[in-house]
Structures are given as C-alpha cells and as structure tokens.
C-alpha cells in the first residue's frame, strides 16, 4: 500500500458501509454499557448510522450551525489516527452534568463550579471513547491511542468543522458514523457520538476488517 | 435586503443592500473583500490554508489561496475596482486545547496567516479583524457600507 493511499468515501461499497456500521454497533454498545454503569441507569442506543455528506452540510448536523452545543473531542493516535466527537445540546449537557455531580447547573454561568462541570463532561467523553476504541482495536488488531479530551461549549458549526477538518484535506465529502445515546429516565438525555477516521485510517480499518478491496 | 448564506468551504458575492452571512466559523476564516464606492463585495468561508500539492483541487472555495483568487475574480466581474478593494476577516479560532497539541492542530492560526499573506500579495488593505482565541463566530457582512457584524455565543456582538 502506498503511503498516501486513501479511500474515497463516495466510492465505499454497501459491504464496506455495513462493516463500518457493524463495528460502530458493537463499539457503541460497549460504550453504552459503560455509560449506564456510571449513571446507574439504563442507557439506550440508536442503531448507528453511516452517511456520506458533502462538507458544506457538516456544520448543520446538530440543529443548525449556530446552535449551542457541548463538544468533547478526542484525538486518536496510533495505527489509525482520527478523531472522536461526543456532542450534546446545551440542555442535555447540563442535565448529564447534574446527574453526574448530583446538583443543578447552568453551563453559561461563570462561577467556580464550571471547572467541575467541564471535567465531568470530559470524563464521560473519555469513558465512551475508550470503550469504543477498545472494541475497534480488538476487531481490527490496530493500536488506537486516545488523547486527553478537549471540551468546547460553542456554536455547533464551529465545533463540527474542527472535528471534520481532516476529512476535508482530502475530499469534499465526509464519512459520518453516528450513534445516538438516550437515557431512559424521565427527562432524557440525548448525546451524539461521531467516529471520524482520517481517509488513510479508513483504508487501514477497512482492510483489517477484511473489506479492503471490493 | 437580500440575505445570502455562505456555507463552509464556499463563497458568494453581493451588491448594494445585500447581506452576506456565514455561520459558525471555528478554525475556518471568513474573508470579506469589497469596494465600498461601487457597493460590491464578496465573502468566503475558507477551511484550509492552501491546496495540497499532490491533490487535484475540485473545490477552490475550500482553500485560502484559490478561494481568494476566485472571490476577487467574481467581485471584479461584478464591476468592483481592484484599486479600491479592502478586506475584513474573522475566525481562525483554536476551539479545543489539548495538553499535547501538535502544530497540526493549530490550523486556525495557519489559516489566518495564509489569508493575511495573500491580502498583502494582492495589495488589499486589511481594515479590521477579529481572529484567533477559542470561540466560534458568525459573520454578517453588509455590502453597502462594508460593516461586518460578529456574533458569538457568549460575548456581545461586535462591529468591525
């Protein structure tokens, strides 16, 4: 394989997309288990969706480019670099944080609790990412090393464009592997989990899954 | 008044009382270039500093170098005078800070640098900027007087 060989996401076959969906399903399933253990309540997970979107459409993935979200971004290093983004709408992030800390919170307040809230959200991102990557590692034999998570509370468009930037280096389309988590409590918390391999990593992952060349 | 949306990795031009809007700039940079006398201007939402040498480029609006070239061509075609062109820019934030941040992460700073270098090369005066830092921005560019409104999630709106 040439060093810069990459997979054009618009040319992925159904078999390849299904393989990615299957990995996402198992990975997110394990992440959901970890998630519900921390929250001590049942967490439901959607069937993962794998979509190919034009880059133009990426900033609008989460309720419009200007909507306020919490984004927890993890850089993945190792054999197949990429990024993982866990994003929650503002209210969901606040609810999640209050469950974790057992108190009510306002993310826009500037008080001293903000650091604690932020670390609780980062920690959730950490745990979800690690369970997802462990699964992917086991299924592909690739070594995947997550960074310390970064957190931003900002416009969805600004967060999404940073997360998907590397895919934009190569083509005009982005591969979106998304799973939604939903807790089954009264109010409900919805979280969006995105797995974002670089185009080169995608080639490697597909090859290791046995669907490299169709 | 005509509101014209400019998406990521895209650009557009307008005239008179048109308003060009681009939302949610993170590490991307919004570049407004205009001729206020002719009331003709354009806005680009650039994603990356330059076209990679080993790739074919099928979306010029994505990269600072080719986007600004195309933007200039379009506003001149509409009748703007190249001697009267001025610019205002915003964006190029570093949205996430990582403990082990590599140079690759600082794409926002590289985008700002590229845009400024190209403005200089084209001898277009940079009138105002709101760049860097760690937050997202929305840019509303009023072509008739060159006013640029910057909106953020937390701070107050700012006029450039």
Coordinates of C-alpha atoms in Angstrom, one line a residue:
Chain A
X1 CA 0.0 0.0 0.0
X2 CA 1.3 3.4 -0.9
X3 CA 1.9 5.8 2.0
X4 CA -0.8 8.3 1.0
X5 CA -3.3 5.8 -0.2
X6 CA -6.7 6.7 1.0
X7 CA -10.3 5.6 0.5
X8 CA -12.6 8.0 -1.3
X9 CA -15.7 7.9 0.9
X10 CA -18.1 8.4 -2.1
X11 CA -16.9 5.1 -3.5
X12 CA -17.5 3.0 -0.5
X13 CA -19.5 -0.2 -1.3
X14 CA -22.5 -1.3 0.6
X15 CA -20.5 -4.1 2.1
X16 CA -17.9 -1.6 3.4
X17 CA -20.6 0.6 4.8
X18 CA -22.2 -2.3 6.5
X19 CA -18.8 -3.4 8.0
X20 CA -18.4 0.1 9.4
X21 CA -21.9 0.1 10.8
X22 CA -21.3 -3.3 12.5
X23 CA -18.1 -2.0 14.2
X24 CA -20.0 1.1 15.3
X25 CA -22.8 -1.0 16.6
X26 CA -20.6 -3.2 18.8
X27 CA -18.3 -0.3 19.8
X28 CA -21.2 2.0 20.8
X29 CA -22.9 -0.9 22.6
X30 CA -19.9 -1.3 24.8
X31 CA -19.8 2.5 25.3
X32 CA -23.5 2.5 26.2
X33 CA -22.8 -0.2 28.8
X34 CA -20.0 1.8 30.4
X35 CA -22.2 4.9 30.2
X36 CA -25.1 3.3 32.1
X37 CA -22.8 1.9 34.7
X38 CA -21.6 5.4 35.5
X39 CA -25.0 7.0 35.5
X40 CA -26.5 4.0 37.2
X41 CA -29.5 4.0 34.9
X42 CA -30.3 2.3 31.6
X43 CA -29.0 3.9 28.5
X44 CA -30.5 3.2 25.1
X45 CA -28.5 3.5 22.0
X46 CA -29.7 4.0 18.4
X47 CA -28.7 1.8 15.5
X48 CA -25.6 3.5 14.2
X49 CA -26.0 5.5 11.0
X50 CA -23.3 5.7 8.4
X51 CA -23.8 8.5 5.9
X52 CA -21.7 10.3 3.3
X53 CA -22.4 14.1 3.4
X54 CA -21.0 17.0 1.5
X55 CA -18.6 19.1 3.7
X56 CA -21.0 22.0 3.2
X57 CA -23.6 20.2 5.2
X58 CA -21.4 19.1 8.1
X59 CA -21.9 22.3 10.2
X60 CA -25.7 21.8 10.2
X61 CA -25.6 18.2 11.5
X62 CA -26.7 19.2 15.1
X63 CA -29.6 21.6 14.9
X64 CA -28.0 24.3 12.8
X65 CA -24.5 25.9 12.7
X66 CA -25.3 28.5 15.4
X67 CA -27.0 26.2 18.0
X68 CA -25.1 26.0 21.3
X69 CA -23.6 22.6 22.0
X70 CA -21.1 21.0 24.2
X71 CA -18.5 19.1 22.2
X72 CA -16.0 16.7 23.7
X73 CA -13.2 16.0 21.2
X74 CA -10.6 13.3 21.5
X75 CA -7.7 12.9 19.1
X76 CA -6.9 9.3 18.2
X77 CA -3.2 8.5 17.6
X78 CA -1.6 5.1 16.8
X79 CA -2.1 2.9 13.8
X80 CA -5.2 4.6 12.5
X81 CA -5.4 8.2 13.6
X82 CA -8.6 10.2 13.6
X83 CA -11.0 12.0 16.0
X84 CA -13.9 11.1 18.1
X85 CA -16.6 13.8 18.9
X86 CA -19.2 13.4 21.6
X87 CA -21.7 16.2 21.3
X88 CA -24.7 17.2 23.4
X89 CA -27.1 20.0 23.0
X90 CA -26.8 22.6 25.8
X91 CA -29.7 21.3 27.9
X92 CA -28.6 17.7 27.6
X93 CA -25.1 18.6 28.6
X94 CA -26.5 20.4 31.7
X95 CA -28.7 17.5 32.6
X96 CA -25.9 15.0 32.2
X97 CA -23.6 17.1 34.3
X98 CA -26.2 17.5 37.0
X99 CA -26.7 13.7 37.2
X100 CA -23.0 13.2 37.4
X101 CA -22.5 15.8 40.1
X102 CA -25.9 15.4 41.7
X103 CA -26.7 19.1 41.5
X104 CA -28.2 21.5 39.0
X105 CA -26.0 23.5 36.7
X106 CA -26.0 26.3 34.2
X107 CA -23.3 26.0 31.6
X108 CA -23.3 29.7 30.8
X109 CA -22.6 30.7 34.4
X110 CA -19.1 31.8 35.1
X111 CA -18.9 30.5 38.7
X112 CA -16.3 28.3 40.1
X113 CA -18.3 25.1 39.5
X114 CA -17.7 25.4 35.8
X115 CA -14.4 23.6 36.1
X116 CA -16.0 20.7 37.8
X117 CA -18.8 20.5 35.3
X118 CA -16.4 20.6 32.5
X119 CA -14.3 17.8 33.9
X120 CA -17.4 15.7 34.4
X121 CA -18.3 16.1 30.8
X122 CA -14.7 15.4 29.7
X123 CA -14.6 12.3 31.8
X124 CA -17.8 11.0 30.2
X125 CA -16.2 11.6 26.8
X126 CA -13.1 9.8 28.0
X127 CA -15.0 6.7 29.1
X128 CA -17.2 6.5 26.0
X129 CA -14.2 7.0 23.7
X130 CA -12.1 4.3 25.5
X131 CA -14.8 1.7 25.3
X132 CA -15.4 2.4 21.6
X133 CA -11.7 2.4 20.8
X134 CA -11.1 -0.8 22.7
X135 CA -13.7 -2.6 20.6
X136 CA -12.4 -1.2 17.4
X137 CA -8.9 -2.2 18.4
X138 CA -10.0 -5.8 19.2
X139 CA -11.8 -6.1 15.9
X140 CA -9.0 -4.7 13.7
X141 CA -5.9 -5.5 15.6
X142 CA -4.9 -1.9 15.2
X143 CA -3.4 0.1 18.1
X144 CA -5.5 3.2 18.9
X145 CA -4.4 5.7 21.5
X146 CA -6.8 8.4 22.7
X147 CA -5.7 11.8 23.8
X148 CA -6.9 13.7 26.8
X149 CA -10.3 15.0 25.8
X150 CA -10.9 18.7 24.9
X151 CA -14.1 20.4 25.6
X152 CA -15.8 23.4 23.9
X153 CA -19.2 25.0 24.7
X154 CA -19.9 26.8 21.5
X155 CA -21.7 27.0 18.1
X156 CA -22.3 23.6 16.6
X157 CA -20.8 24.7 13.2
X158 CA -17.6 25.8 14.8
X159 CA -17.1 22.6 16.7
X160 CA -18.1 20.3 13.8
X161 CA -15.8 22.0 11.3
X162 CA -12.8 21.4 13.5
X163 CA -13.8 17.7 14.1
X164 CA -14.2 17.0 10.4
X165 CA -11.3 19.2 9.1
X166 CA -9.0 16.3 8.3
X167 CA -11.5 14.7 6.0
X168 CA -11.7 18.0 4.2
X169 CA -8.0 17.8 3.4
X170 CA -8.6 15.0 1.0
X171 CA -12.1 15.2 -0.5
X172 CA -15.2 17.2 -0.4
X173 CA -17.3 14.6 1.3
X174 CA -17.3 13.4 4.9
X175 CA -18.0 10.0 6.3
X176 CA -20.4 10.3 9.2
X177 CA -20.5 7.4 11.6
X178 CA -23.0 8.5 14.2
X179 CA -24.7 6.8 17.2
X180 CA -27.2 8.5 19.5
X181 CA -27.3 7.7 23.1
X182 CA -30.5 8.2 25.0
X183 CA -31.1 7.7 28.7
X184 CA -34.5 6.3 29.6
X185 CA -35.0 8.5 32.6
X186 CA -37.9 11.0 32.8
X187 CA -36.3 13.9 31.1
X188 CA -34.0 12.0 28.8
X189 CA -30.5 12.9 27.7
X190 CA -29.5 12.7 24.1
X191 CA -25.9 12.5 23.0
X192 CA -24.4 12.2 19.6
X193 CA -21.2 10.2 19.1
X194 CA -19.2 10.6 16.0
X195 CA -16.2 8.4 14.9
X196 CA -14.1 10.3 12.4
X197 CA -11.1 8.4 10.9
X198 CA -8.7 10.2 8.6
X199 CA -9.1 8.9 5.0
X200 CA -5.8 6.9 5.3
X201 CA -7.0 5.3 8.6
X202 CA -10.3 4.4 6.9
X203 CA -8.4 2.5 4.3
X204 CA -6.5 0.6 7.0
X205 CA -9.6 -0.1 9.1
X206 CA -11.5 -1.5 6.1
X207 CA -8.5 -3.7 5.1
X208 CA -8.3 -5.1 8.7
X209 CA -12.0 -5.8 8.7
X210 CA -11.5 -7.9 5.6
X211 CA -13.4 -5.5 3.2
X212 CA -10.4 -3.5 1.9
X213 CA -10.9 -4.0 -1.8
X214 CA -14.2 -4.9 -3.3
Chain B
X1 CA -32.5 43.5 1.6
X2 CA -31.2 40.2 0.4
X3 CA -29.6 37.7 2.8
X4 CA -27.1 35.4 1.1
X5 CA -25.8 32.4 3.1
X6 CA -22.2 31.3 2.6
X7 CA -21.6 27.7 3.7
X8 CA -18.4 26.2 4.9
X9 CA -15.9 25.9 2.0
X10 CA -18.0 28.1 -0.1
X11 CA -18.1 31.8 -1.3
X12 CA -20.5 34.2 -2.6
X13 CA -20.8 37.9 -3.8
X14 CA -23.4 40.6 -3.4
X15 CA -24.1 44.2 -4.0
X16 CA -25.9 47.3 -2.6
X17 CA -28.1 46.3 0.4
X18 CA -27.2 42.6 0.2
X19 CA -26.1 40.9 3.4
X20 CA -23.6 38.0 3.2
X21 CA -23.8 35.7 6.2
X22 CA -21.6 32.8 7.2
X23 CA -22.3 30.9 10.5
X24 CA -20.2 29.0 12.9
X25 CA -16.7 29.9 11.9
X26 CA -14.4 27.8 14.1
X27 CA -10.8 27.3 12.8
X28 CA -12.1 28.4 9.4
X29 CA -11.6 32.1 8.4
X30 CA -14.3 34.3 6.9
X31 CA -12.8 36.8 4.4
X32 CA -14.9 39.8 3.3
X33 CA -13.5 41.8 0.4
X34 CA -15.3 44.8 -1.0
X35 CA -15.3 48.1 -3.0
X36 CA -17.5 50.4 -0.9
X37 CA -17.8 53.0 -3.6
X38 CA -19.2 50.5 -6.1
X39 CA -21.1 48.7 -3.2
X40 CA -19.8 45.4 -4.4
X41 CA -18.4 42.7 -2.1
X42 CA -17.8 39.0 -1.5
X43 CA -17.4 36.7 1.4
X44 CA -15.5 33.4 1.6
X45 CA -15.6 30.7 4.3
X46 CA -12.1 29.1 3.9
X47 CA -11.3 25.9 5.6
X48 CA -7.6 25.3 4.9
X49 CA -4.6 27.4 4.1
X50 CA -3.6 26.1 0.7
X51 CA -4.2 23.4 -2.0
X52 CA -2.1 20.4 -1.2
X53 CA 0.5 19.9 -3.9
X54 CA -0.3 16.3 -4.6
X55 CA -4.0 16.5 -4.9
X56 CA -6.3 17.8 -7.6
X57 CA -8.5 20.6 -6.4
X58 CA -12.1 20.4 -7.3
X59 CA -13.4 22.9 -4.8
X60 CA -11.4 26.2 -5.0
X61 CA -13.5 27.8 -2.2
X62 CA -12.1 25.4 0.4
X63 CA -8.5 26.8 0.4
X64 CA -7.4 30.3 1.2
X65 CA -5.2 30.7 -1.9
X66 CA -7.7 29.5 -4.5
X67 CA -10.8 30.9 -2.7
X68 CA -9.4 34.4 -2.6
X69 CA -8.4 34.2 -6.2
X70 CA -11.9 33.2 -7.2
X71 CA -13.5 35.7 -4.9
X72 CA -11.5 38.6 -6.4
X73 CA -12.4 37.4 -9.9
X74 CA -16.1 37.3 -9.1
X75 CA -16.3 40.8 -7.5
X76 CA -14.2 42.3 -10.3
X77 CA -16.6 40.7 -12.8
X78 CA -19.4 42.5 -11.0
X79 CA -17.7 45.8 -11.5
X80 CA -15.5 46.3 -8.4
X81 CA -12.3 48.3 -9.0
X82 CA -9.2 46.4 -7.9
X83 CA -7.5 49.5 -6.6
X84 CA -10.4 50.3 -4.2
X85 CA -10.6 46.8 -2.6
X86 CA -10.3 46.5 1.2
X87 CA -10.8 43.5 3.5
X88 CA -12.1 42.4 6.9
X89 CA -11.5 39.0 8.3
X90 CA -12.8 36.9 11.3
X91 CA -12.4 33.4 12.6
X92 CA -9.3 31.1 12.8
X93 CA -10.0 30.1 16.4
X94 CA -8.5 27.2 18.2
X95 CA -11.7 25.6 19.5
X96 CA -10.0 22.9 21.6
X97 CA -6.9 23.0 23.6
X98 CA -5.1 19.7 24.1
X99 CA -2.3 19.1 26.5
X100 CA -0.2 17.5 23.8
X101 CA -1.3 19.8 21.0
X102 CA 0.7 19.4 17.9
X103 CA 1.4 22.0 15.2
X104 CA -1.2 20.2 13.1
X105 CA -3.9 21.3 15.5
X106 CA -3.2 25.0 15.1
X107 CA -5.0 25.1 11.8
X108 CA -6.8 28.3 12.7
X109 CA -3.5 30.2 13.1
X110 CA -2.3 28.8 9.8
X111 CA -5.5 29.9 8.1
X112 CA -5.1 33.5 9.4
X113 CA -1.5 33.6 8.3
X114 CA -2.3 32.4 4.8
X115 CA -5.2 34.9 4.4
X116 CA -3.1 37.8 5.6
X117 CA -0.2 36.8 3.3
X118 CA -2.5 36.6 0.3
X119 CA -4.1 40.0 1.0
X120 CA -0.6 41.5 1.2
X121 CA 0.4 39.9 -2.1
X122 CA -2.8 41.3 -3.8
X123 CA -2.2 44.7 -2.1
X124 CA -5.6 44.6 -0.5
X125 CA -5.7 46.6 2.7
X126 CA -6.9 44.7 5.8
X127 CA -9.2 47.2 7.6
X128 CA -10.3 45.2 10.6
X129 CA -10.1 41.7 12.0
X130 CA -11.4 39.6 14.9
X131 CA -9.3 36.4 14.8
X132 CA -7.8 33.7 16.9
X133 CA -8.8 32.9 20.5
X134 CA -11.0 29.9 21.3
X135 CA -14.6 30.6 20.3
X136 CA -16.8 30.3 17.3
X137 CA -18.1 33.3 15.3
X138 CA -20.8 34.2 12.8
X139 CA -20.1 37.0 10.3
X140 CA -22.7 39.3 8.8
X141 CA -21.3 41.4 6.1
X142 CA -23.3 44.4 4.9
X143 CA -22.1 45.1 1.4
X144 CA -23.5 48.7 1.2
X145 CA -21.1 50.1 3.8
X146 CA -18.7 47.3 4.4
X147 CA -19.9 46.8 8.0
X148 CA -19.2 43.4 9.5
X149 CA -21.2 42.2 12.5
X150 CA -19.5 39.5 14.6
X151 CA -21.8 37.3 16.7
X152 CA -20.6 34.8 19.3
X153 CA -22.3 32.5 21.8
X154 CA -21.2 34.2 24.9
X155 CA -19.8 37.7 24.3
X156 CA -21.6 40.8 23.0
X157 CA -22.0 41.4 19.3
X158 CA -19.1 43.4 17.8
X159 CA -19.0 45.6 14.7
X160 CA -15.9 45.6 12.5

